Coordinates of C-alpha atoms and ligand atoms in Angstrom, one line a residue:
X1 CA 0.0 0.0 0.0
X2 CA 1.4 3.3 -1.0
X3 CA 0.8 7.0 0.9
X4 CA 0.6 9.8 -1.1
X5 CA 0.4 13.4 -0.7
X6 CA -1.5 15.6 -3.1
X7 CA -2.2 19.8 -3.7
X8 CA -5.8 20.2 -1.7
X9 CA -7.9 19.9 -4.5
X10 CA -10.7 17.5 -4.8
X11 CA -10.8 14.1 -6.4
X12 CA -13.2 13.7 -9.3
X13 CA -14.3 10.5 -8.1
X14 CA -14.1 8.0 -5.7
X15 CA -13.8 7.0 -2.0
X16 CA -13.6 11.0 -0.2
X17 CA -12.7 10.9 3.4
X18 CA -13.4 14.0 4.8
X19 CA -12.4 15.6 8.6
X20 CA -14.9 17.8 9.8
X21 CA -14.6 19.8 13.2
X22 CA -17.4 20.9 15.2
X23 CA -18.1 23.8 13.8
X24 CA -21.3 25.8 12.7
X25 CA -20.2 26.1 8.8
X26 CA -18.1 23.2 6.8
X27 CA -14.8 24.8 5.2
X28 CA -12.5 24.3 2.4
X29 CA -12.3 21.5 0.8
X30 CA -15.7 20.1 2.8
X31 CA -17.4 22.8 1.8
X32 CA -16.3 22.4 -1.8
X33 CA -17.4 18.9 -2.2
X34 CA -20.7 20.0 -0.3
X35 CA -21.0 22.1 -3.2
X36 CA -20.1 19.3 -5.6
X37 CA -23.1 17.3 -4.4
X38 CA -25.3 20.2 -4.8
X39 CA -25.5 20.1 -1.0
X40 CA -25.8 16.4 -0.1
X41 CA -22.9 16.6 2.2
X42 CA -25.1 19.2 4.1
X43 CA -28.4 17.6 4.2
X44 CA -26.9 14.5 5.7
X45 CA -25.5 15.8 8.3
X46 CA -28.6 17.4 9.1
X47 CA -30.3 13.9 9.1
X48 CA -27.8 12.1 10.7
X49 CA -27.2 14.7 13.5
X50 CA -23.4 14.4 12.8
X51 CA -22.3 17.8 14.3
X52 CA -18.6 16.8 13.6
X53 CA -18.1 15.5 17.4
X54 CA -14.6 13.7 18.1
X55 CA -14.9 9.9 17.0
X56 CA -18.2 10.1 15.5
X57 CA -18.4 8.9 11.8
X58 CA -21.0 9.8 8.9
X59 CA -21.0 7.4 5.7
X60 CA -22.4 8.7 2.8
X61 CA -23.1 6.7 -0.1
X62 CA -23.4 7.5 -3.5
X63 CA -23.9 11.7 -2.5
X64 CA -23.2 12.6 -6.3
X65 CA -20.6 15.1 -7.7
X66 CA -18.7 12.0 -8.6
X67 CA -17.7 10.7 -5.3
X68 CA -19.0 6.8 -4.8
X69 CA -18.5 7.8 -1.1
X70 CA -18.1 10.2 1.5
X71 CA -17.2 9.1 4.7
X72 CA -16.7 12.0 7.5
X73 CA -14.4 12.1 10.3
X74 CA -15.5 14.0 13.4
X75 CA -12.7 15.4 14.5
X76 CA -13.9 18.1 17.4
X77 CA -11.6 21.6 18.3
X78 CA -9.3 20.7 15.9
X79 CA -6.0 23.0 18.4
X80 CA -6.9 20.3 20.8
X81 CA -5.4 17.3 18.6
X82 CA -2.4 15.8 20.1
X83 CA 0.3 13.8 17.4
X84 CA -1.6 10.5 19.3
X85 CA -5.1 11.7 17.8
X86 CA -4.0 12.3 14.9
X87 CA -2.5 8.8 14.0
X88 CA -5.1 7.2 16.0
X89 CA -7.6 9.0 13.7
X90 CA -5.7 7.8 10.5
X91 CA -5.7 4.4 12.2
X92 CA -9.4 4.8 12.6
X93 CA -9.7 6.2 8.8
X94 CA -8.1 2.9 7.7
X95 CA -9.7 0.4 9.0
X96 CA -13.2 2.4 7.6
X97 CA -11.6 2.1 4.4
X98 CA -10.3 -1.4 4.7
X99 CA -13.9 -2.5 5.7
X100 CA -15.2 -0.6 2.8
X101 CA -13.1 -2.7 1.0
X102 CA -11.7 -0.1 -1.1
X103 CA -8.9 -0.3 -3.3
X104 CA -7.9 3.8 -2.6
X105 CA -9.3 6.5 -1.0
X106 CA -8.4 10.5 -0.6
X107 CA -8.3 12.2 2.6
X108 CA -8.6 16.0 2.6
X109 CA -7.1 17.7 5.5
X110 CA -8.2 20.4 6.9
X111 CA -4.9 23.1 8.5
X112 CA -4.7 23.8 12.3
X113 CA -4.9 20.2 13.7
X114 CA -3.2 20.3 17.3
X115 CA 0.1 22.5 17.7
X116 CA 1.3 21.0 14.4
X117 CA 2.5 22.3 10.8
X118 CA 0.0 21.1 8.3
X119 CA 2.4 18.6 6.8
X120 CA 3.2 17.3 10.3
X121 CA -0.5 16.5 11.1
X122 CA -1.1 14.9 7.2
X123 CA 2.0 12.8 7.9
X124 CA 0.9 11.6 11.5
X125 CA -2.4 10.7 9.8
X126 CA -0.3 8.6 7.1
X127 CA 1.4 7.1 9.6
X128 CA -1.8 6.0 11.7
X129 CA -2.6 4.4 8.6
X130 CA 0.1 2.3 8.3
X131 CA 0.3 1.3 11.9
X132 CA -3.4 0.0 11.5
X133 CA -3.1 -1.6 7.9
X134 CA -1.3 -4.9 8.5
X135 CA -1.7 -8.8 8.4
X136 CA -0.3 -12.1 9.0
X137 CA -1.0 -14.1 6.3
X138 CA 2.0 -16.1 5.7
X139 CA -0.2 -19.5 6.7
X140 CA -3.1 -19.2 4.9
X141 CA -3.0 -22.0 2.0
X142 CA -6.0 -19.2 -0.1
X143 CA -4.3 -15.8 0.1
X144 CA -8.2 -13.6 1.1
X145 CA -9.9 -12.5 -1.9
X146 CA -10.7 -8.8 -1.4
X147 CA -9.0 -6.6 -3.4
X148 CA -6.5 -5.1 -1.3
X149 CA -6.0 -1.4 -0.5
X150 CA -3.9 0.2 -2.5
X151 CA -3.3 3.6 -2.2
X152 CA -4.4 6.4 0.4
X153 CA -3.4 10.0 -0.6
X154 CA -3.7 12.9 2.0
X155 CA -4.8 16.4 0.6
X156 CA -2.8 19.4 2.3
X157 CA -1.2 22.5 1.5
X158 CA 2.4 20.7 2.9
X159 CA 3.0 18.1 1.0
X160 CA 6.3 18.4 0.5
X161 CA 7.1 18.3 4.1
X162 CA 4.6 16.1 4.8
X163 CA 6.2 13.2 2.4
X164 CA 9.6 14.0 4.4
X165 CA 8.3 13.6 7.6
X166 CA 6.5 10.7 6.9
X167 CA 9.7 8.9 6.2
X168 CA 10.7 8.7 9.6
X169 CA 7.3 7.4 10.8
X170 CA 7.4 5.0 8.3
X171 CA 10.8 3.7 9.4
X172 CA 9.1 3.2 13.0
X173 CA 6.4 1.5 11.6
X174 CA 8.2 -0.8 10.0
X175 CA 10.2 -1.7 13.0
X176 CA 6.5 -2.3 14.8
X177 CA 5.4 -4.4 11.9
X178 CA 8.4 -6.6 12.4
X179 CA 7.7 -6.9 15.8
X180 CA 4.1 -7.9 15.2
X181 CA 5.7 -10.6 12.9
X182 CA 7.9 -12.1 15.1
X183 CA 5.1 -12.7 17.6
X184 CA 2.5 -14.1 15.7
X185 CA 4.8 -16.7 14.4
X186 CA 4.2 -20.0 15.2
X187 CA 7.1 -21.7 17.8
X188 CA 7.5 -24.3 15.5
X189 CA 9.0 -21.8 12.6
X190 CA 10.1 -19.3 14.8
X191 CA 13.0 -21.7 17.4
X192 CA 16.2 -19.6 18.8
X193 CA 18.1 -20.3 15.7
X194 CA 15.6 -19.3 13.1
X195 CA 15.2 -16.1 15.4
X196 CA 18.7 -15.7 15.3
X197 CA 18.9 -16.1 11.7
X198 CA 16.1 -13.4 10.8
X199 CA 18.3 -10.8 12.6
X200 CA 21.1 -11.1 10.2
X201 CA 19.6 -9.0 7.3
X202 CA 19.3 -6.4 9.5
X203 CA 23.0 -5.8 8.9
X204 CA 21.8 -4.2 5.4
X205 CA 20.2 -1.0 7.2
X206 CA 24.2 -0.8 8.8
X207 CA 23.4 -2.4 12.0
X208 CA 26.5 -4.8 13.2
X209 CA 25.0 -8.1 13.9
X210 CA 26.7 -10.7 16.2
X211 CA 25.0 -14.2 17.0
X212 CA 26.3 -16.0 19.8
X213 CA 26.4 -20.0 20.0
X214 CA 26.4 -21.7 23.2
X215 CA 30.1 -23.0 23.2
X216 CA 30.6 -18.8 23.3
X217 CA 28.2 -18.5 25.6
X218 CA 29.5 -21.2 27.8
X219 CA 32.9 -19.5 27.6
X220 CA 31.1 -16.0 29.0
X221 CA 29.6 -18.1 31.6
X222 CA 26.1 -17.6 31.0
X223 CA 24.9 -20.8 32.7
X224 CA 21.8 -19.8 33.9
X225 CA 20.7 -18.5 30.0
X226 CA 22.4 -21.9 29.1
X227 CA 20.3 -24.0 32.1
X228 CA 16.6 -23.0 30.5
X229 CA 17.7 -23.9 27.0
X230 CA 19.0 -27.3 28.0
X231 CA 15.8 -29.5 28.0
X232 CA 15.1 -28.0 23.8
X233 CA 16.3 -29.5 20.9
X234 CA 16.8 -26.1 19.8
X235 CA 20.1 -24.2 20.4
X236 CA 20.4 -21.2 22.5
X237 CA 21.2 -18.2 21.3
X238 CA 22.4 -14.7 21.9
X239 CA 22.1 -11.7 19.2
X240 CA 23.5 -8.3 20.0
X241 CA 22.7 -5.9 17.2
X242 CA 24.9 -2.4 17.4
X243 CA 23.9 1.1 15.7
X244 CA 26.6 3.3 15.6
X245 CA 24.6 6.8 14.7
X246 CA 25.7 8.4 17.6
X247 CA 29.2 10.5 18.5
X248 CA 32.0 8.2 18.2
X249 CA 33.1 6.9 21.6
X250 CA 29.6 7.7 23.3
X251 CA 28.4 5.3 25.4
X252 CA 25.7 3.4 23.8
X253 CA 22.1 3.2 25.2
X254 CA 20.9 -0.5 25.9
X255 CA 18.1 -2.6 25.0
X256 CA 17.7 -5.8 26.2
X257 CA 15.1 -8.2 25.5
X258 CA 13.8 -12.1 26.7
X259 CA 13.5 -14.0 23.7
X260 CA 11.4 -17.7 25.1
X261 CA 10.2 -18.5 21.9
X262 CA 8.2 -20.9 23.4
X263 CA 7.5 -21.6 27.4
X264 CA 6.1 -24.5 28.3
X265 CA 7.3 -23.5 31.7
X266 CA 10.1 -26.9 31.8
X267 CA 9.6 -29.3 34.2
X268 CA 7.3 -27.4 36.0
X269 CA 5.0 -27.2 33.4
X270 CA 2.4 -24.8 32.7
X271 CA -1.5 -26.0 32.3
X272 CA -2.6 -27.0 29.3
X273 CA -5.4 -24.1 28.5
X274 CA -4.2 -21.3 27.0
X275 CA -0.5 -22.9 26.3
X276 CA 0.1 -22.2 22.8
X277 CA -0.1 -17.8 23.5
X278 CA 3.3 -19.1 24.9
X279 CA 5.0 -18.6 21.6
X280 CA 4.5 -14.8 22.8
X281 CA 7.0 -14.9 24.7
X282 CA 9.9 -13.5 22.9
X283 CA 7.5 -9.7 22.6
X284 CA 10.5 -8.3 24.3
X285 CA 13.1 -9.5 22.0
X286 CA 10.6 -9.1 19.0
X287 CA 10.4 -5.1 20.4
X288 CA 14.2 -4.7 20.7
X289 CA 14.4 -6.2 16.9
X290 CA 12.0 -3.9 15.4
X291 CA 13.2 -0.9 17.6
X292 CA 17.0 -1.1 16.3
X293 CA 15.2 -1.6 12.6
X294 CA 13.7 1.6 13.5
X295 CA 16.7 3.3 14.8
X296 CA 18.6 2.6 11.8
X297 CA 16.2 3.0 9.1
X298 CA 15.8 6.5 10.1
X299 CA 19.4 6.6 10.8
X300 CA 19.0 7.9 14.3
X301 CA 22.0 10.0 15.7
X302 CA 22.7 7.6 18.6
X303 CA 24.7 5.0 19.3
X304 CA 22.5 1.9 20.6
X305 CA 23.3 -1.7 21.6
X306 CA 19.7 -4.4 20.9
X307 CA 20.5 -7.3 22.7
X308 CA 18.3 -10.8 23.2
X309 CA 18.5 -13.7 24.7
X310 CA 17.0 -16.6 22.6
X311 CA 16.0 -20.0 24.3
X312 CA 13.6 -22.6 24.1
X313 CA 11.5 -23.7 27.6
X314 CA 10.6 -27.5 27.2
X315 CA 10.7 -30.2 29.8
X316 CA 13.2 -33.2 28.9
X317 CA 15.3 -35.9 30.1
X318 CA 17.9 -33.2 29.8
X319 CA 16.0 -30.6 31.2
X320 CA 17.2 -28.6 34.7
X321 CA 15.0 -29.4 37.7
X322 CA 13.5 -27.3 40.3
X323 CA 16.0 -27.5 43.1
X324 CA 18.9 -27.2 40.7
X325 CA 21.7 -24.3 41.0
X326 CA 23.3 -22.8 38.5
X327 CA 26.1 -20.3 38.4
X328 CA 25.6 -17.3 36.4
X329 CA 27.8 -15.2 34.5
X330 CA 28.1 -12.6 37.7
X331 CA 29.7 -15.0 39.7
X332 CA 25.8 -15.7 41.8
X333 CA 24.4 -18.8 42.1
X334 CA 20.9 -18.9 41.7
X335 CA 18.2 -21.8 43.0
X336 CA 15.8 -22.5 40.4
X337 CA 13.1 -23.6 42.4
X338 CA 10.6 -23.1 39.5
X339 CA 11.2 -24.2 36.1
X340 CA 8.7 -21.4 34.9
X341 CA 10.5 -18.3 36.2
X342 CA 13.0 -18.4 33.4
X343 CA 12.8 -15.3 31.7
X344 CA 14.6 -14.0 34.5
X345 CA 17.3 -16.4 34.3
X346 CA 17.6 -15.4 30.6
X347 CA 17.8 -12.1 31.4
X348 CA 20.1 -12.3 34.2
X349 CA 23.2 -13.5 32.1
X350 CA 22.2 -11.2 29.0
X351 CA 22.0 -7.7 31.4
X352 CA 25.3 -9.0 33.2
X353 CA 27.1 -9.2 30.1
X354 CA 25.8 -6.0 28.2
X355 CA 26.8 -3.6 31.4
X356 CA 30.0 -5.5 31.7
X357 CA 31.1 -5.4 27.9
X358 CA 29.2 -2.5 26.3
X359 CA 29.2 0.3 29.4
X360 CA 26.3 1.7 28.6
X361 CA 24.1 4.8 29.9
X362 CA 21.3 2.5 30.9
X363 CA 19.6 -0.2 30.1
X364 CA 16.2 -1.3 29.4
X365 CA 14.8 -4.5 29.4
X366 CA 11.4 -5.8 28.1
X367 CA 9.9 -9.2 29.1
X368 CA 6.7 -11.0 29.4
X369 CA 8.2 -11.7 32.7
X370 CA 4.8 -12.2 34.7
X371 CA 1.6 -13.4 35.0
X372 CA 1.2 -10.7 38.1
X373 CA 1.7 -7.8 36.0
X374 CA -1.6 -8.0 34.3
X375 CA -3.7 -9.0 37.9
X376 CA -2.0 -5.3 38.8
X377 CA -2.0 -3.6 35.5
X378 CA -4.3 -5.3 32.9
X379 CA -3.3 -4.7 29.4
X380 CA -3.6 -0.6 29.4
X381 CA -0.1 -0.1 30.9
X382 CA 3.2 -2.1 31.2
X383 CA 4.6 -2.7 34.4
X384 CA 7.8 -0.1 34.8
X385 CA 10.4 -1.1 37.5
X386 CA 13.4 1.5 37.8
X387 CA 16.6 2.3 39.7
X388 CA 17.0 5.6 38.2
X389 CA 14.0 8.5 38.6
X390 CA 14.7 10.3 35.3
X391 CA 15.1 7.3 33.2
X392 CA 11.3 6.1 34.8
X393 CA 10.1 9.8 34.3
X394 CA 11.5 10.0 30.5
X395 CA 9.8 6.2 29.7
X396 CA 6.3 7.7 31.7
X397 CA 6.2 10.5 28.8
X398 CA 7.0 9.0 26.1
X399 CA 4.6 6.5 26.9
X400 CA 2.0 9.0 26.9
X401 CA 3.0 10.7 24.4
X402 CA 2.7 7.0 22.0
X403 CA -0.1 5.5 23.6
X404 CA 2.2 2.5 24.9
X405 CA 2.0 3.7 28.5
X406 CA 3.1 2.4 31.6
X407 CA 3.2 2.1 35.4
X408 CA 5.7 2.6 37.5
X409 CA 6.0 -0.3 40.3
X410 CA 8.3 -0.4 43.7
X411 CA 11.2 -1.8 44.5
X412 CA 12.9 -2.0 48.0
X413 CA 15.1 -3.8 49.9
X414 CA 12.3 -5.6 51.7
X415 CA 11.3 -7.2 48.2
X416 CA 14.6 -8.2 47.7
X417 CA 15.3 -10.0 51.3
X418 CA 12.1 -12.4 49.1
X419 CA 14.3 -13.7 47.0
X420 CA 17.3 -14.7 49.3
X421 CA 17.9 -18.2 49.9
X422 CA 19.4 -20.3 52.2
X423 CA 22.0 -22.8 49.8
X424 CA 22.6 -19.7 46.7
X425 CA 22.8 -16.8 46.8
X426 CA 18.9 -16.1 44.8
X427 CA 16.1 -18.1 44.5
X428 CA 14.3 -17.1 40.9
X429 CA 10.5 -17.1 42.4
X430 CA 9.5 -15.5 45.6
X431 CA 6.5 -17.0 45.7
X432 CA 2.9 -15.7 44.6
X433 CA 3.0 -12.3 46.1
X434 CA 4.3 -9.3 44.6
X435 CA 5.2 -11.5 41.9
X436 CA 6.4 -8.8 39.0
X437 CA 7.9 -6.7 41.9
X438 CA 10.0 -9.7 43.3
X439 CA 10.9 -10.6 39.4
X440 CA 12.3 -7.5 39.1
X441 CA 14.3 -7.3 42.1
X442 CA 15.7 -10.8 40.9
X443 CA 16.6 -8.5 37.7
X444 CA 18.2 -5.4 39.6
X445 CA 20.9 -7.9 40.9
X446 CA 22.0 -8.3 37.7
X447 CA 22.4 -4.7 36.6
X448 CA 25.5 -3.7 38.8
X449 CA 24.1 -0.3 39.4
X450 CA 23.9 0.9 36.0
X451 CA 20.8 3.0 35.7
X452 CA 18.5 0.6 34.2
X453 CA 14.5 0.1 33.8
X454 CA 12.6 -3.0 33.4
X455 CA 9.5 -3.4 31.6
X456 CA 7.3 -6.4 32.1
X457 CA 5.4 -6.9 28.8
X458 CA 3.4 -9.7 29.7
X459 CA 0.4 -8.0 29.4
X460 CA 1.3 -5.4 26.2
X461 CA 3.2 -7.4 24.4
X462 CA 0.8 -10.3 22.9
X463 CA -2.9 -10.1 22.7
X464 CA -3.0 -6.6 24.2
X465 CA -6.0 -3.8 24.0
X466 CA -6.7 -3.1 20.5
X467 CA -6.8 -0.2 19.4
X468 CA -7.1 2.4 16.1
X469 CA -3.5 1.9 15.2
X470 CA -3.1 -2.3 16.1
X471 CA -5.4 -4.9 15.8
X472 CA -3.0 -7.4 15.5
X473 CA -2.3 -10.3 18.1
X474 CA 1.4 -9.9 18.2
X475 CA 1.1 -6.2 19.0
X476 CA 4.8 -4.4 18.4
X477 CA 4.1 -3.1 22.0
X478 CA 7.7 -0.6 22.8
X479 CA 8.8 -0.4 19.5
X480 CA 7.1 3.2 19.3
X481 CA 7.9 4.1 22.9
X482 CA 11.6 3.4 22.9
X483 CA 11.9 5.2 19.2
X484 CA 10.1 8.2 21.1
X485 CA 12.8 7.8 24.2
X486 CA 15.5 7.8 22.1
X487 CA 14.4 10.9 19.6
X488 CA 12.8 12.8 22.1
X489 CA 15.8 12.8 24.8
X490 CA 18.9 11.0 23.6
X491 CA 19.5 11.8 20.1
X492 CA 21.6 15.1 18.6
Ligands
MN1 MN1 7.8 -19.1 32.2
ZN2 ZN1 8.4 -17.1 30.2

């Protein structure tokens, strides 16, 4: 599907989408095509009682002047828009479309939308759009018979500016539709290795792209990444992926991510209902992917290090056992009392090794970590656990400003004396209580004091609210948030 930008003139024919605000007389090019239908436009608002009210919708059919359909946007005080309307509402405009089953459509503009240049708003609109229009489709024997969308061309006065700044949306996008794809594959296509092997083409955009195997990662010391992978067929592995957009020398900024790529929770297995939304949980890693495709497709000015940690959760003959204690890359030994509360264990080896090679300013991690974090949080807001104020503050605003919001969460020392135990030095569950809050404190003993933020995805990640800009399973959940941190406080 293509976005266009066009002069504001009126289609002669065609699917016309038109944004209306509440106002008492229609303007440019509304009032135009009113005019073209001798009116119609008018009247059915009158009949309809569309008064041009945020998130209210008129579909005319057939109005004349040409147009095979008019479909209007309420849009509201159009200075009160934020960018977040404005692709939610081109989100919203695309899925009218895509229902409508039409093959193009035009959407005229109108100027003063939110604090924003005219070409800014048209291109936040185009990039609504593309957020929303996506599928997975790569499993269906009969490709669907609709004719598909092909073309949706915004009318504004900017279009110049508007096709430039669209470029960087698009390049976020992207990265999100990656993400989604990763997700909604199935575990038996998508093991550590394949995973592994879908990251190397990233090299192309200029990304340096290293894939660890687990006589490397044996070498490191990352036994307890190594101790979860043990039971799968599947090797483990490790991918760091390094932009270099930045200052040379500057320490990069850090994303880590937990890449299960199927849990069945080991040995102590997981119950049968609901099982197979287990291939979900690599959303972390699949967000770091499609945020450093992101980064360099619009060839952020920042240097950034994307890190996962790919394994495979099965139960086995080889398989570690609850009671066993592994040795991590730190130097702490860890009790594995449950076989289920691996992410961590992933996680531990990969943060370890990413503060202790790289040096970064922070790091983030994302992880479906918990089940907990969506008894506290639901699926409106990620859980956020922090040992740095500003970094927490920074992810807080950027999540509102995307839409991919989250919570910040505690963490004390009376959390952490949870998790002590009495042969190693950690246990990796402390129990049912506080369960995301005691997974992250597993986390911060990892980090060796480097600022750092943890995000549990569990509940964003896969099968998340949907919303005007994603209906898909596999949401891309961070991949817009992170992109947001970075431009909005890291990059220049
Ligand atoms: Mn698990
Ligand atoms: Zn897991």
């Amino acid at each position: 599907m293509k976005i266009s930008f066009a002069a504001p003139a009126l289609p002669k024919s065609g699917l016309l989408i038109l944004l209306v605000p509440e106002a008492p007389e229609l303007e440019g090019l509304a009032a135009e095509a009113d005019g073209r239908t001798g009116g119609q436009i008018r009247r059915a608002m009158e009949a309809a009682g569309f008064t041009g009210r945020r998130d209210t919708t008129l579909d005319i059919v057939a109005p004349g002047g040409g147009f095979s359909r008019v479909v209007l946007f309420g849009i509201g005080q159009p200075a009160a828009l934020r960018a977040l309307d404005l692709e939610m509402l081109g989100g919203a405009i695309a899925g009218v479309v895509q229902a409508l089953k039409a093959e193009s459509a035009a959407i005229a503009t109108t100027p003063g939308m939110g604090a924003l240049a005219a070409g800014e708003s048209a291109a936040l609109i185009g990039s609504g759009v593309r957020l929303r229009v996506y599928s997975f489709t790569r499993y269906k024997s009969k490709k669907p018979e609709a004719r598909p969308l092909k073309e949706v061309s915004l009318l504004t006065a900017e279009a110049k500016p508007a096709r430039q700044r669209l470029l960087a949306h698009e390049a976020v996008a992207e990265g999100v539709h990656l993400a989604r794809d990763l997700v909604n594959e199935p575990p038996n296509h998508l093991h550590p290795v394949e995973f592994a092997e879908r990251m190397r083409p990233l090299a192309d955009l200029g990304l340096k792209v290293s894939v660890m195997t687990p006589a490397q990662m044996k070498k490191l010391g990352m036994n307890a990444l190594l101790g979860v992978a043990q039971g799968s067929s599947h090797e483990a592995r490790v991918v760091v992926m390094e932009w270099k957009g930045g200052k040379a020398g500057e320490a990069p900024l850090a994303f880590i991510g937990k890449g299960v790529t199927f849990d069945t929770g080991g040995i102590s297995i997981k119950p049968a209902a609901g099982m197979e939304d287990m291939k979900g949980d690599m959303g972390g890693a699949a967000c770091v992917a499609g945020l450093m495709m992101a980064l360099a497709r619009r060839k952020a000015k920042v240097n950034a290090i994307g890190a996962i940690g790919l394994v495979e959760n099965m139960p086995d003959g080889k398989a570690q056992r609850p009671g066993d204690t592994v040795p991590s890359m730190s130097g702490q030994t860890i009790a594995v009392l449950n076989t289920d509360a691996e992410g961590r264990l992933v996680l531990a080896d990969v943060l370890w090794y990413i503060q202790d090679r790289y040096k970064p300013r922070f790091m983030i991690d994302l992880a479906t970590l918990t089940g907990a974090i969506l008894v506290a949080l639901g699926k409106e807001h990620a859980g956020l656990f922090s040992n740095n104020d500003e970094l927490a503050q920074r992810l807080s605003d950027a999540g509102y400003a995307t839409g991919e919001k989250v919570w910040r969460m505690p963490l004390a020392p009376e959390y952490d004396r949870i998790i002590d135990h009495d042969v190693a030095d950690v246990k990796n569950t402390g129990g049912r209580h506080a369960g995301s809050i005691t997974a992250a404190q597993f986390l911060q003993r990892f980090v060796n004091n480097v600022p750092w933020a943890h995000l549990d995805v569990a509940g964003t990640a896969m099968d998340g609210a949907r919303n005007a800009i994603n209906q898909s399973w596999g949401s891309g959940w961070g991949v817009r948030l992170l992109d947001r941190l970075v431009s909005q406080y890291y990059e220049g």
